[in-house]
Short mmCIF file of C-alpha atoms in Angstrom, two decimals:
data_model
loop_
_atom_site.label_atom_id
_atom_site.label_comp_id
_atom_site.label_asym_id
_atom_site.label_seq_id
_atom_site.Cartn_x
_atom_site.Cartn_y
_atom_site.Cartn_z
CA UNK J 25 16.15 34.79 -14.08
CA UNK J 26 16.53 35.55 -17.93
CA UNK J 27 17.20 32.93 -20.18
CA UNK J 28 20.75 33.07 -22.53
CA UNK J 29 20.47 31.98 -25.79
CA UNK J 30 23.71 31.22 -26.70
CA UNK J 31 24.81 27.52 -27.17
CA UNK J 32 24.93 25.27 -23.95
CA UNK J 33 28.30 24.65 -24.46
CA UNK J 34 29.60 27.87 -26.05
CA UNK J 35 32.15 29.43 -23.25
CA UNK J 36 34.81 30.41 -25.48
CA UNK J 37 34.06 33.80 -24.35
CA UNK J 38 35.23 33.33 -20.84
CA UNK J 39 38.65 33.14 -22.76
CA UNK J 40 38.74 36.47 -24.14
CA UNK J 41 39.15 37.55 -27.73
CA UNK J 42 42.95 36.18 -27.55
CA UNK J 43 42.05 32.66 -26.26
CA UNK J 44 43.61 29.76 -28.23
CA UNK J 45 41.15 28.17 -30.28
CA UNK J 46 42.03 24.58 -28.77
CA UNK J 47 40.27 26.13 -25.09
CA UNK J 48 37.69 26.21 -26.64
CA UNK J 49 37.37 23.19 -29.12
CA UNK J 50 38.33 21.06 -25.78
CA UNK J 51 35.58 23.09 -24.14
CA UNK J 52 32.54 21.94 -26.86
CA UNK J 53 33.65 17.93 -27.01
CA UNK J 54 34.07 17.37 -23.97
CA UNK J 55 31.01 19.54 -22.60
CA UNK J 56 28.32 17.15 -24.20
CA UNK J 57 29.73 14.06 -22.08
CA UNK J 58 30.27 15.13 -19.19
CA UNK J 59 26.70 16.20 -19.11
CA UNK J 60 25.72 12.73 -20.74
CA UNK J 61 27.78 10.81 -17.75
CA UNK J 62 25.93 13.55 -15.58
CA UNK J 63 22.61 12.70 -16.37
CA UNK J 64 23.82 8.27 -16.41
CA UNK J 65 24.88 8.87 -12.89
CA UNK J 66 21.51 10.29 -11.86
CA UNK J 67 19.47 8.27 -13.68
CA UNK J 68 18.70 6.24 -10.53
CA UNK J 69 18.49 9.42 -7.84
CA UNK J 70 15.79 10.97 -10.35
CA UNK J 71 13.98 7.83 -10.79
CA UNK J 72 13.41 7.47 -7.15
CA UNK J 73 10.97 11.12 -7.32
CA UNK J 74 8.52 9.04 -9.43
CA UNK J 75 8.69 5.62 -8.21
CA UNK J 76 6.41 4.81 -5.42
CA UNK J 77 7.63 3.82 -2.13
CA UNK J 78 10.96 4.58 -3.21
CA UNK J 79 13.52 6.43 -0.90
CA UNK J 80 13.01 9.41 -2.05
CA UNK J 81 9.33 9.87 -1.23
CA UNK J 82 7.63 11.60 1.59
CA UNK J 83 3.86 10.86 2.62
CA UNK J 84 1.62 13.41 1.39
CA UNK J 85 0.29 15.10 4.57
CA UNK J 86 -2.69 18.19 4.90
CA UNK J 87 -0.85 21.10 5.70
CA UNK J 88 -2.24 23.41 9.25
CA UNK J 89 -2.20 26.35 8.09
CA UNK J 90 -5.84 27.47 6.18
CA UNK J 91 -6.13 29.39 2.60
CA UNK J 92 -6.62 33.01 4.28
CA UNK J 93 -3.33 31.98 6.46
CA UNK J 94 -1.72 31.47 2.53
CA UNK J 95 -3.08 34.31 1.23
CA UNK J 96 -1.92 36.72 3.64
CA UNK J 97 1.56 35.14 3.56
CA UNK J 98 1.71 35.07 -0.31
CA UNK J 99 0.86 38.50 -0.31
CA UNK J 100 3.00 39.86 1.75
CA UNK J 101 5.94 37.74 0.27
CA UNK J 102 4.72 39.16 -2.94
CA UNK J 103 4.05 42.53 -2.75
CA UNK J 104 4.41 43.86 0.40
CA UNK J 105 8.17 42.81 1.39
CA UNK J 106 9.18 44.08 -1.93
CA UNK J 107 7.43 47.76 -1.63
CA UNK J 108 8.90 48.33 1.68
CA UNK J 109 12.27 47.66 0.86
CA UNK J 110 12.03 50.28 -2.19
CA UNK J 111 11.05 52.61 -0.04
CA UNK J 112 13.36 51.69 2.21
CA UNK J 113 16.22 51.80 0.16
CA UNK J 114 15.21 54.92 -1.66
CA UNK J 115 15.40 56.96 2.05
CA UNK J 116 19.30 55.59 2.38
CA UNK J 117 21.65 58.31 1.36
CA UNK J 118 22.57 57.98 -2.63
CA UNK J 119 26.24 57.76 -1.22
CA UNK J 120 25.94 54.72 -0.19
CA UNK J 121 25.42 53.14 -4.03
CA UNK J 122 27.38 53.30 -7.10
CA UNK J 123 26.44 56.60 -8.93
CA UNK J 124 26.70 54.89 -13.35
CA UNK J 125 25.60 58.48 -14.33
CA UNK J 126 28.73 59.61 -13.10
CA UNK J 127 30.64 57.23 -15.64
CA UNK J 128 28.56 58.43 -18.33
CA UNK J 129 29.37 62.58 -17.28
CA UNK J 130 32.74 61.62 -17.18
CA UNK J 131 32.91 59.47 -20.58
CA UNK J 132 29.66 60.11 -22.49
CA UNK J 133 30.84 57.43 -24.87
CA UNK J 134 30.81 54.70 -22.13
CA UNK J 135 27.41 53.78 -21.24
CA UNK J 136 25.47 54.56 -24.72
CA UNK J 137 27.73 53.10 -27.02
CA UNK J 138 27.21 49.69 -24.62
CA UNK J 139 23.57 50.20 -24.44
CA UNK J 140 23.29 51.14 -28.36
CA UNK J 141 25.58 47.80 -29.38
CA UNK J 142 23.18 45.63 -27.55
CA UNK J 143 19.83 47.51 -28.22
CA UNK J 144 18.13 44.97 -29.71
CA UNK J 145 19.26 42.19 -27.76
CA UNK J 146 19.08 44.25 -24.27
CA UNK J 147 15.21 45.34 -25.17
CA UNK J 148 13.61 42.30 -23.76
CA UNK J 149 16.18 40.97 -21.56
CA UNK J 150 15.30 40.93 -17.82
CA UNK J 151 16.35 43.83 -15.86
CA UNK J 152 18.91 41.77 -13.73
CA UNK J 153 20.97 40.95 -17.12
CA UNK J 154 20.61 44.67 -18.81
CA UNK J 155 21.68 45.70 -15.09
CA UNK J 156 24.70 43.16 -15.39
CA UNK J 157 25.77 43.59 -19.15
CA UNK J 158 26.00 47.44 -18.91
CA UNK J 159 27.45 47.90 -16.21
CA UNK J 160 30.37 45.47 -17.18
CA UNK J 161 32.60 48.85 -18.42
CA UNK J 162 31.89 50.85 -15.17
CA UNK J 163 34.21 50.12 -11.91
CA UNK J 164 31.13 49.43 -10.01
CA UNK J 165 31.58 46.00 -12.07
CA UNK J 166 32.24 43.25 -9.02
CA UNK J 167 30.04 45.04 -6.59
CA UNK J 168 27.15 44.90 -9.99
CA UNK J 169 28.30 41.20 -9.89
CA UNK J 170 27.77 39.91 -6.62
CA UNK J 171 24.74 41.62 -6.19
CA UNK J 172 22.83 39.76 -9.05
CA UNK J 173 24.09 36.80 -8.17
CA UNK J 174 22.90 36.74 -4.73
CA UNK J 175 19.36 37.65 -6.08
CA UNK J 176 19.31 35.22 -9.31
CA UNK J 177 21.18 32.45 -7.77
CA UNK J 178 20.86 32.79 -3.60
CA UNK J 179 17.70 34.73 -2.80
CA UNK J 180 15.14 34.21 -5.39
CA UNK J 181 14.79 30.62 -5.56
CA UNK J 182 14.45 30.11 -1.55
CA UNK J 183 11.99 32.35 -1.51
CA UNK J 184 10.03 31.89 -4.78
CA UNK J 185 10.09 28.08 -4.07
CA UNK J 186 8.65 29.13 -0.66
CA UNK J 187 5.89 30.91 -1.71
CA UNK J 188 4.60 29.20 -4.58
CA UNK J 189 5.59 25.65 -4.04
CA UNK J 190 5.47 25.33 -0.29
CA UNK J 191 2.71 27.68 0.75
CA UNK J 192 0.70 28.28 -2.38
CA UNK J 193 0.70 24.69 -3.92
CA UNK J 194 0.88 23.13 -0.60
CA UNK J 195 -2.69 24.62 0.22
CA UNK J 196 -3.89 23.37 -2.91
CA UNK J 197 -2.67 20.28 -2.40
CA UNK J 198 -5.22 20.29 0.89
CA UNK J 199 -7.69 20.28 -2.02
CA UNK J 200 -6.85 17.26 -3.34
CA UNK J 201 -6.19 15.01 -0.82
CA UNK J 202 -9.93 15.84 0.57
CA UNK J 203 -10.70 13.45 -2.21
CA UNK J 204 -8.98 10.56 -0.38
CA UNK J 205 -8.34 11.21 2.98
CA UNK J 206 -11.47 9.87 5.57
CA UNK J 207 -12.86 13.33 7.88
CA UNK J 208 -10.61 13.63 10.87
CA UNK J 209 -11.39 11.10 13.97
CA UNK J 210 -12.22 8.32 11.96
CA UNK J 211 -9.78 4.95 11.54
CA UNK J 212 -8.10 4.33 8.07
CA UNK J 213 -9.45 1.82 5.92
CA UNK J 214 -7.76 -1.00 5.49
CA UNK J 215 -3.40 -0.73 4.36
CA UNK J 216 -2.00 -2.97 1.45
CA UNK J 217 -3.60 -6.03 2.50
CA UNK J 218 -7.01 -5.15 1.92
CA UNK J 219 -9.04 -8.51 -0.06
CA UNK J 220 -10.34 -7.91 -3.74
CA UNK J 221 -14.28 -7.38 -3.90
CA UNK J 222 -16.21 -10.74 -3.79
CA UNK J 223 -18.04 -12.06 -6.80
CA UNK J 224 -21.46 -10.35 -5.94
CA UNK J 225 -20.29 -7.14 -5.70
CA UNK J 226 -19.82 -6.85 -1.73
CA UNK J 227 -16.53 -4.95 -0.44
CA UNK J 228 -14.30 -7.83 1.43
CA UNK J 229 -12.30 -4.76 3.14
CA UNK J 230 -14.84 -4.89 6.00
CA UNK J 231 -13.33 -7.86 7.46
CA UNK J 232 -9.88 -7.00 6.99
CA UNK J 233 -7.96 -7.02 10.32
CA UNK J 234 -7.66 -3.49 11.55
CA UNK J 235 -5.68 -3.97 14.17
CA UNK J 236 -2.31 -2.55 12.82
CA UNK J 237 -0.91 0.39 13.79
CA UNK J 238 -0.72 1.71 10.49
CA UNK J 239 -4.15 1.41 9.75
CA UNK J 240 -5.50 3.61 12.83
CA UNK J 241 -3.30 6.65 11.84
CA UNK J 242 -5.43 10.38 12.08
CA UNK J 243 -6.47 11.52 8.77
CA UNK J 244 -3.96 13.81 8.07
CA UNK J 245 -1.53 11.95 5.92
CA UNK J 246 -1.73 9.83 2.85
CA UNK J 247 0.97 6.90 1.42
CA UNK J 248 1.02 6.09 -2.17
CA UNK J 249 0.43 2.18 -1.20
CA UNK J 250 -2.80 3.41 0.66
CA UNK J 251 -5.48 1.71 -0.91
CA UNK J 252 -8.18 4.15 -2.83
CA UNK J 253 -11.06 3.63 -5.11
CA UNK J 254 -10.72 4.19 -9.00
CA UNK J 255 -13.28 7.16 -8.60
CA UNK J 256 -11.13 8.82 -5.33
CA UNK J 257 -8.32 8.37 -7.64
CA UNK J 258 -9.95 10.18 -10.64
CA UNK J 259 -11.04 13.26 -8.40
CA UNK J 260 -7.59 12.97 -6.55
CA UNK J 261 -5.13 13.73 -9.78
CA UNK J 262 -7.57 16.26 -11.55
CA UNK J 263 -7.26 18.26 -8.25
CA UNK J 264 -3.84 17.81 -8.24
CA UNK J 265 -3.47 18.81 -11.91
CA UNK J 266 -5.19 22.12 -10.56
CA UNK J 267 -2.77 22.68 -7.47
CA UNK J 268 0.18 22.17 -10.02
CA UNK J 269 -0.94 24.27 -12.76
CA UNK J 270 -2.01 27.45 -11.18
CA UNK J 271 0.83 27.92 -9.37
CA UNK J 272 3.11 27.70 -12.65
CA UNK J 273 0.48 29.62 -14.28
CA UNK J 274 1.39 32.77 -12.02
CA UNK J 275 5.08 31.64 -11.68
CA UNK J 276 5.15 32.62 -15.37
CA UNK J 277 2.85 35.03 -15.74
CA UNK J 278 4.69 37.54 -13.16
CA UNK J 279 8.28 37.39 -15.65
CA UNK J 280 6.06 39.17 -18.53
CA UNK J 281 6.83 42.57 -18.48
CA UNK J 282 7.36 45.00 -21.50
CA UNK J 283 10.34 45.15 -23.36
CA UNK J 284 12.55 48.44 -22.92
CA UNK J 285 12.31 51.40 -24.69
CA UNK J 286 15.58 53.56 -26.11
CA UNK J 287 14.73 56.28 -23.59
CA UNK J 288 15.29 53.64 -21.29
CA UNK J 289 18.40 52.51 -22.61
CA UNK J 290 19.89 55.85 -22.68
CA UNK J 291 18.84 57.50 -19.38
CA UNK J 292 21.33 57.60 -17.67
CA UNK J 293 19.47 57.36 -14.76
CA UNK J 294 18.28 53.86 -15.23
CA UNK J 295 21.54 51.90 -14.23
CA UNK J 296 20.74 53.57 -10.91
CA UNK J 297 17.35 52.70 -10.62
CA UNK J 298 18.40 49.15 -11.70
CA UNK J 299 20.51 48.61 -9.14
CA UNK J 300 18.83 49.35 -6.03
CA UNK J 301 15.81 47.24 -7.58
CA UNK J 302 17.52 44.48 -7.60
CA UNK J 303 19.17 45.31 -3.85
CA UNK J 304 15.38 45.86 -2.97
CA UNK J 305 14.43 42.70 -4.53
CA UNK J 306 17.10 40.84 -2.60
CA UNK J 307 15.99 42.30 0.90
CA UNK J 308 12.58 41.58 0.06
CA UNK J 309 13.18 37.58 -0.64
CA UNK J 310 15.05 37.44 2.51
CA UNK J 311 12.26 38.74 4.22
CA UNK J 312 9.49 36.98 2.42
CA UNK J 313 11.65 33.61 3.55
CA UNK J 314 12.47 34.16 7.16
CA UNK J 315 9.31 35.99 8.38
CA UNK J 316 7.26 33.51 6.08
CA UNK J 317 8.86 30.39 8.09
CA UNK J 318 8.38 32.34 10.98
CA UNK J 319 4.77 32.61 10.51
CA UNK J 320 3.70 29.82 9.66
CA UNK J 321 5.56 28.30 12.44
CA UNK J 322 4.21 29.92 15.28
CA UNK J 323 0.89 30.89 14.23
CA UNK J 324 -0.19 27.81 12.66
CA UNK J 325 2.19 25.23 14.38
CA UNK J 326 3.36 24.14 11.20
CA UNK J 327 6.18 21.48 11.21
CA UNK J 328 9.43 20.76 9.22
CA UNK J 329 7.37 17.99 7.31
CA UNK J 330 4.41 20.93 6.44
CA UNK J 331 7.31 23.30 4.67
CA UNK J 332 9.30 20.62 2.69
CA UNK J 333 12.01 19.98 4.77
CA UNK J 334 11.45 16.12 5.69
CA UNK J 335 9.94 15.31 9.24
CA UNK J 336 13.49 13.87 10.14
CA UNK J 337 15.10 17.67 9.54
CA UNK J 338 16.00 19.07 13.05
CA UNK J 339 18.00 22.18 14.98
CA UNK J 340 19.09 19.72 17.81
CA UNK J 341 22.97 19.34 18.63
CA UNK J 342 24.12 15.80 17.14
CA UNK J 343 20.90 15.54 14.60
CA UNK J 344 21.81 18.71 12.87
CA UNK J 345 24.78 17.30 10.57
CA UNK J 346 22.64 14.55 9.45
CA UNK J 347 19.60 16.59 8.68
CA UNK J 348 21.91 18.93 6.60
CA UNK J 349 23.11 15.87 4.49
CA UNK J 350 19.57 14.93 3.87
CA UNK J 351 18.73 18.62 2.45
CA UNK J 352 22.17 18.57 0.55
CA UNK J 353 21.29 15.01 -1.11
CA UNK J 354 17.51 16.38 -1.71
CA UNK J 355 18.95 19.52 -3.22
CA UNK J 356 21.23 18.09 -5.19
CA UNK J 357 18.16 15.25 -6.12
CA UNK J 358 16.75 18.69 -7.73
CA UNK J 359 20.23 19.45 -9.81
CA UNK J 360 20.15 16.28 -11.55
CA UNK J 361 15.89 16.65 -12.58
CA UNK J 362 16.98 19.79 -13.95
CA UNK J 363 19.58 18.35 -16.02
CA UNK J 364 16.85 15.96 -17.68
CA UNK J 365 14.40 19.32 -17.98
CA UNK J 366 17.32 21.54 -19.15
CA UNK J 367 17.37 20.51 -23.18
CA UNK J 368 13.28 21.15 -23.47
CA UNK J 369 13.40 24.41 -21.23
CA UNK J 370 15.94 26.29 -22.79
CA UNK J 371 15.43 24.68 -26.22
CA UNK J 372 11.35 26.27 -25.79
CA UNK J 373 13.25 29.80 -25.09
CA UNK J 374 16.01 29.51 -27.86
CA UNK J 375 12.66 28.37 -30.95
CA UNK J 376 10.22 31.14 -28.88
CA UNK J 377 13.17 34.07 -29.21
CA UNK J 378 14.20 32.84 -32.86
CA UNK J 379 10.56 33.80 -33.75
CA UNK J 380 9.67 36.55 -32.05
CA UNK J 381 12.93 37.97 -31.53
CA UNK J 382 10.91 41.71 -30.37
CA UNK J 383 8.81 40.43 -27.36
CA UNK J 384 9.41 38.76 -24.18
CA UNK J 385 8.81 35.20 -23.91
CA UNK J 386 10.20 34.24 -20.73
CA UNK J 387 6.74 33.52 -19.11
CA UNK J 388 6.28 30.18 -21.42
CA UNK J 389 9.20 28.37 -20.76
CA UNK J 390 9.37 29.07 -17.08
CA UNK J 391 5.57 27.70 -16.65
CA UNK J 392 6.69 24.52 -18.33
CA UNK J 393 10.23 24.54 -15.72
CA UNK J 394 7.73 25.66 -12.93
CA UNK J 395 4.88 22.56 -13.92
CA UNK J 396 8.09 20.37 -13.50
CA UNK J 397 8.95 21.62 -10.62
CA UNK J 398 5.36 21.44 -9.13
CA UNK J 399 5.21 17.75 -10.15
CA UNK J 400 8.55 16.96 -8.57
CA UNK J 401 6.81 18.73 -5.16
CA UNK J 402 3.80 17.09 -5.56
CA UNK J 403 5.62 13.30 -5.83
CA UNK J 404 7.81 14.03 -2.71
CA UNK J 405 7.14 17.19 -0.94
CA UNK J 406 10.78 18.61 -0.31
CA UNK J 407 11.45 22.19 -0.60
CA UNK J 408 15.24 21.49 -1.06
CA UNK J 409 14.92 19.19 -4.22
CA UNK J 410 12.67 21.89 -5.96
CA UNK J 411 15.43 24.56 -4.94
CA UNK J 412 18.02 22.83 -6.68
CA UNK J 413 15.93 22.19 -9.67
CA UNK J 414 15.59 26.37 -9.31
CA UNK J 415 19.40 27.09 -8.07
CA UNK J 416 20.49 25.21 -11.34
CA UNK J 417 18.36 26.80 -14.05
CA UNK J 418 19.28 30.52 -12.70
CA UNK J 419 23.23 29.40 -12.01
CA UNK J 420 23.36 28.04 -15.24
CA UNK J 421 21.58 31.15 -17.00
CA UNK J 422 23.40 33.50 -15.04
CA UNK J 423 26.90 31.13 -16.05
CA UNK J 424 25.88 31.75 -19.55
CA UNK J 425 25.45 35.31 -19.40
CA UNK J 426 28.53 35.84 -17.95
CA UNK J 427 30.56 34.30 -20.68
CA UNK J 428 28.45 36.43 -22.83
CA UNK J 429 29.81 39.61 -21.51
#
């Protein structure tokens, strides 16, 4: 989702031209703290991601499925899903879907004269907010409306989060904790109360009592209290530095595109095509999600705890309700980390546009949201905190654009 540029607080547009000026004063003081008491009441929930042992954590765990299993997954999320449903969509009668070059036959005046005010501004927007802005004076308006908000706010982040934080980090992850975890079969060393080396160099941990039940877990999980050398440590965080990064890397790199040319702008042809992309892109992240779950379920026996959603999170009548609380308090866990991100991210966007007011720079500063996002995974390993985190960045975009209109 595109990034506004407008001020944070700067709704007086949602007012109209008309609106009394005291909306909108009341509006900008009282914006700022409200968002200050937001981020003092969260202050402890967020701390709890990066605290070990805290509540919020989850044990990091190897995931079942292997890096072919991913691959096939990610691409079909990816690529796949989203060509079929193009095709799909473009074999439905054109009936069925608002027909803008009919408002432009009609009123030749309408759609230019919108697309030639914004030019400039519109030219390396992302297609879901040129598809939103122009048609804003056509009476396909509301349908134009709900449709990109499903896909910005709804669709996209459960299934980007999906693929890239849940499948494609989570296999990296596997990396990492080789670096710590003993090969399958064999006992765990020591837990917490492991003894300090002795004075001649000898490890003391061989005669710690192994007899709890912690310490004879499988090797398929790992605690943050588990005790680890300095050297496993080393080789664990530079591997996790590389399962963080590359999936932000492509998270950004795949919202560079090239801005849009004046032909563009004035074919009036393109609101068309915009529209059903954006229904296409909304089929395919409903697919990519469900048959992606699906998947990895069955043919890998992946559990609730491998995806993100907590080992605790179950279907079963008189578990359900408290399993959804859990995912509504992780998801809104993610709401409140993206208040503390919000100030950098879109501050990044409003410098990067301010100097190169011609290109798209979206791709930088959503690889710095998505390396937050993949540290936030990495510390506690739940899909619905990392949703949020995405959930509030394209609501509040998408908010912003809105009262732009």
């Amino acid at each position: 989702m595109n990034f506004s540029t407008i001020c944070f607080f700067g709704l007086a547009p949602l007012f109209g031209d008309a609106a009394p000026w005291s909306s909108a004063s009341v509006l900008f003081l009282v914006g700022p703290f409200l968002y200050l008491a937001f981020l003092v009441g969260s202050r402890r929930l967020v701390g709890d991601v990066f605290r070990n042992a805290s509540p919020a954590q989850s044990p990091k765990r190897l995931v079942p499925w292997s890096v072919g299993t991913a691959f096939v997954v990610f691409v079909c999320g990816a690529v796949l899903f989203p060509l079929l449903a193009v095709n799909a969509i473009s074999l439905l009668p054109p009936s069925w879907f608002p027909d803008f070059s009919s408002v432009q036959a009609a009123d030749p005046s309408v759609v230019p004269e919108l697309a030639n005010a914004a030019e400039r501004d519109l030219a390396t927007q992302h297609p879901l907010a040129r598809l939103l802005i122009r048609s804003s004076a056509t009476p396909w308006a509301f349908q134009t409306f709900l449709l990109c908000f499903f896909v910005a706010v709804i669709a996209a982040p459960f299934a980007e989060e999906f693929l890239f934080r849940v499948l494609f980090q989570g296999t990296l992850e596997n990396y990492a904790l080789q670096a710590l975890l003993p090969p399958s079969g064999t006992p765990r060393r020591p837990f917490a109360d492991a003894e300090p080396e002795n004075a001649d160099g000898a490890d003391a941990t061989a005669d710690a009592p192994q007899s709890a039940a912690s310490d004879l877990l499988s090797a398929t999980e790992f605690r943050w209290t588990d005790p680890t050398t300095p050297a496993e440590r080393r080789v664990f965080y530079l591997r996790s530095a590389f399962a963080i990064l590359i999936p932000a890397f492509i998270f950004g790199l795949i919202h560079a595109g090239a801005p849009e040319t004046p032909e563009e702008a004035r074919d009036p042809e393109t609101l068309n095509r915009l529209f059903r992309t954006m229904l296409a892109a909304g089929l395919a992240n409903v697919a990519t999600l469900a048959l992606g779950l699906f998947f990895l379920r069955r043919l890998t026996g992946a559990t609730t705890g491998d995806v993100g959603l907590g080992p605790e999170f179950t279907y079963k009548a008189g578990r359900c309700f408290s399993s959804l609380r859990r995912f509504a308090l992780d998801f809104y866990r993610g709401v409140a980390v993206f208040a503390f991100i919000a100030p950098v991210v879109f501050g990044v966007n409003a410098a990067l546009r301010s100097f190169f007011p011609n290109a798209i720079v979206d791709p930088l500063p959503i690889f710095l949201f998505a390396l937050a996002e993949g540290v936030v995974y990495w510390r506690i390993r739940r899909y619905a905190t990392v949703v949020g985190m995405h959930v509030a960045l394209n609501g509040t975009s998408f908010a912003l654009l809105c009262a732009s209109l």
